[in-house]
PDB file of C-alpha atoms in Angstrom:
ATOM      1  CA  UNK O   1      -4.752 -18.755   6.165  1.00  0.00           C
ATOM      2  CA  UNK O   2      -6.242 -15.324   6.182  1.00  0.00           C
ATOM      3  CA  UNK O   3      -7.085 -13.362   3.547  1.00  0.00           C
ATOM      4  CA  UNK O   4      -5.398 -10.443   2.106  1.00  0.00           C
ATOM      5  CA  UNK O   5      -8.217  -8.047   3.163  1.00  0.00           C
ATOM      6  CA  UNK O   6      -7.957  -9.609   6.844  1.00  0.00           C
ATOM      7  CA  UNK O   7      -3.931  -9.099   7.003  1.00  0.00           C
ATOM      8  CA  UNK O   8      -4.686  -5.544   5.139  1.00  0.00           C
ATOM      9  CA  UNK O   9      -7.277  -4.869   8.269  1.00  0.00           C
ATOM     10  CA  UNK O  10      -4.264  -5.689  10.977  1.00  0.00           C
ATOM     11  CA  UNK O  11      -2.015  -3.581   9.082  1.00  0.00           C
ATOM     12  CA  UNK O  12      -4.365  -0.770   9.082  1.00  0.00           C
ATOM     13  CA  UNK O  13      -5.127  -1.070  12.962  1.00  0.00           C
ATOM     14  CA  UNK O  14      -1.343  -0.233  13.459  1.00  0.00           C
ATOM     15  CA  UNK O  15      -0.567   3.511  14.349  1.00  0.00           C
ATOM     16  CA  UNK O  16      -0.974   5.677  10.727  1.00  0.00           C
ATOM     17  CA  UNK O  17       2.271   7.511  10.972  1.00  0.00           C
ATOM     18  CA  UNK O  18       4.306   3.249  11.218  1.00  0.00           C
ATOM     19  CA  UNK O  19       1.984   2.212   8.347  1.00  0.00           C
ATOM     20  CA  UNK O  20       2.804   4.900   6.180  1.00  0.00           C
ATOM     21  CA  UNK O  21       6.360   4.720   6.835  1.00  0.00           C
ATOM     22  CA  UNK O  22       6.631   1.094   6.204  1.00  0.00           C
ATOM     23  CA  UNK O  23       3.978   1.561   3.147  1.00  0.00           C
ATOM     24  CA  UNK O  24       7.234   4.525   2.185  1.00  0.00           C
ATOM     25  CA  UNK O  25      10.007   2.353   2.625  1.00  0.00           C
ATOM     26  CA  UNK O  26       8.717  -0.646   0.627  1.00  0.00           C
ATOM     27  CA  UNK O  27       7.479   1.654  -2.798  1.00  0.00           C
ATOM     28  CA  UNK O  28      11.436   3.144  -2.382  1.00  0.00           C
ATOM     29  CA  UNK O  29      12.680   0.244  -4.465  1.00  0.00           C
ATOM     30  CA  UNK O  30      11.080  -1.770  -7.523  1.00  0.00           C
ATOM     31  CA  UNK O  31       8.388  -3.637  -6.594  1.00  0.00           C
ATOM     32  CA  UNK O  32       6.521  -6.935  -8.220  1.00  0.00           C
ATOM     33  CA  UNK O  33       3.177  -7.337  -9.703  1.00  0.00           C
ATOM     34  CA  UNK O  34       1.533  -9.229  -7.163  1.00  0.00           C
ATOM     35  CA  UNK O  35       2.989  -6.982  -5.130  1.00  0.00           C
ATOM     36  CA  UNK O  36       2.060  -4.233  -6.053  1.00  0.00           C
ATOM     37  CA  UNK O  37      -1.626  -5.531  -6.215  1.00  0.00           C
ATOM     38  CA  UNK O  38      -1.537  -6.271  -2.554  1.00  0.00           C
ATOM     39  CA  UNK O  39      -0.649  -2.983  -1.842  1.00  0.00           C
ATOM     40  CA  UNK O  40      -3.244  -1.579  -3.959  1.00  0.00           C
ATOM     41  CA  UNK O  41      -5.637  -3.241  -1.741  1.00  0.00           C
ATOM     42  CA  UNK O  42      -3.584  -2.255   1.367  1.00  0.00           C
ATOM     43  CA  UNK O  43      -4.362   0.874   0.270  1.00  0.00           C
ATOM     44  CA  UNK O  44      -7.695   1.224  -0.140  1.00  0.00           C
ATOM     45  CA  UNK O  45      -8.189  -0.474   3.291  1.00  0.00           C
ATOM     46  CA  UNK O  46      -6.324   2.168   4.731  1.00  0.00           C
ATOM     47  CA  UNK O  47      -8.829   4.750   2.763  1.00  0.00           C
ATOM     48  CA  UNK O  48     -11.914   2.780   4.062  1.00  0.00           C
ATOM     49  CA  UNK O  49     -11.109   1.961   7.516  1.00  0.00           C
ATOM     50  CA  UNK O  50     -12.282   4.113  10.040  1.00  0.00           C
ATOM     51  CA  UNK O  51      -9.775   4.104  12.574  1.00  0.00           C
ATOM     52  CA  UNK O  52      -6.702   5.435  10.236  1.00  0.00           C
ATOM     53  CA  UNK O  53      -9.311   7.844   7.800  1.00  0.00           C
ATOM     54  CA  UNK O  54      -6.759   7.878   4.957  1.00  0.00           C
ATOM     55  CA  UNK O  55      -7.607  11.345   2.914  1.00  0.00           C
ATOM     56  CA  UNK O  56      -8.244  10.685  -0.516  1.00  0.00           C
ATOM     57  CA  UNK O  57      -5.458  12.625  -1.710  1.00  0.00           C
ATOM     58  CA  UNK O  58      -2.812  11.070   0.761  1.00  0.00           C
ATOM     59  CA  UNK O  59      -4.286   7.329  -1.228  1.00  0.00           C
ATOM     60  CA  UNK O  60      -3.512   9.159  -4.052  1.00  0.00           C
ATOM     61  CA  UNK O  61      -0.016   9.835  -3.559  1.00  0.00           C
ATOM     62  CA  UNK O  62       0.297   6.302  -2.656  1.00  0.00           C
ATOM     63  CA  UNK O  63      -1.341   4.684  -5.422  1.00  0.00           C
ATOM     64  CA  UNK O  64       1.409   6.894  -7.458  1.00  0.00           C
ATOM     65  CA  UNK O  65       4.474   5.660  -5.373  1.00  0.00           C
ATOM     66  CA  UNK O  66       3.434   2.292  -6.025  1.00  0.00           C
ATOM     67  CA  UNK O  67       2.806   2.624  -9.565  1.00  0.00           C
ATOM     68  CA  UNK O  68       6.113   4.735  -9.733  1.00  0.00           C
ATOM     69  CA  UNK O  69       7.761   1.243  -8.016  1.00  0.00           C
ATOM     70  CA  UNK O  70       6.215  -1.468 -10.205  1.00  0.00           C
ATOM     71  CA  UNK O  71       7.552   1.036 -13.441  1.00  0.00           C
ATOM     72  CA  UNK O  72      11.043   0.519 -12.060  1.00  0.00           C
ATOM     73  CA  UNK O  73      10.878  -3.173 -11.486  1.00  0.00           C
ATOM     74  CA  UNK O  74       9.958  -3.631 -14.770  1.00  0.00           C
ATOM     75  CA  UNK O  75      12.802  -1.485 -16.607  1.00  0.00           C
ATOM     76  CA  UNK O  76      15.389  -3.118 -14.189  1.00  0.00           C
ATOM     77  CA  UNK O  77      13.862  -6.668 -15.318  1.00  0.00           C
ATOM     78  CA  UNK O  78      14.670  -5.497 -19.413  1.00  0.00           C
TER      79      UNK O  78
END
């Protein structure tokens, strides 16, 4: 099984503009912790790999959306 920095690598291969949409569409509804971890790291593979060159302020913006995602999971869990 690969690790989650190997599938994170794949992802970030794909075309920018599809990652970014998918990474969009997922952080649109609550999101888990583990989840939300792999993203995290998702993320900052996107910000370190080469190919895509993720600004720092577009991670940012991310790393909020996510954040913003796991805080509505958890109210809908109370």
């Amino acid at each position: 099984m690969p690790s989650l920095e190997a599938a994170c690598v794949r992802v970030a291969a794909r075309p920018l503009d599809e990652v970014l949409a998918d990474l969009r569409q997922i952080v649109a509804q609550p999101v888990t912790g583990e989840t939300c971890r792999r993203l995290h790291v998702l993320v900052s593979t996107l910000y370190h790999c080469h190919r895509t060159g993720v600004p720092l302020g577009l991670t940012e913006e991310l790393r909020a959306a996510i954040q913003a995602a796991q805080t509505q999971a958890r109210a809908a869990a109370r």
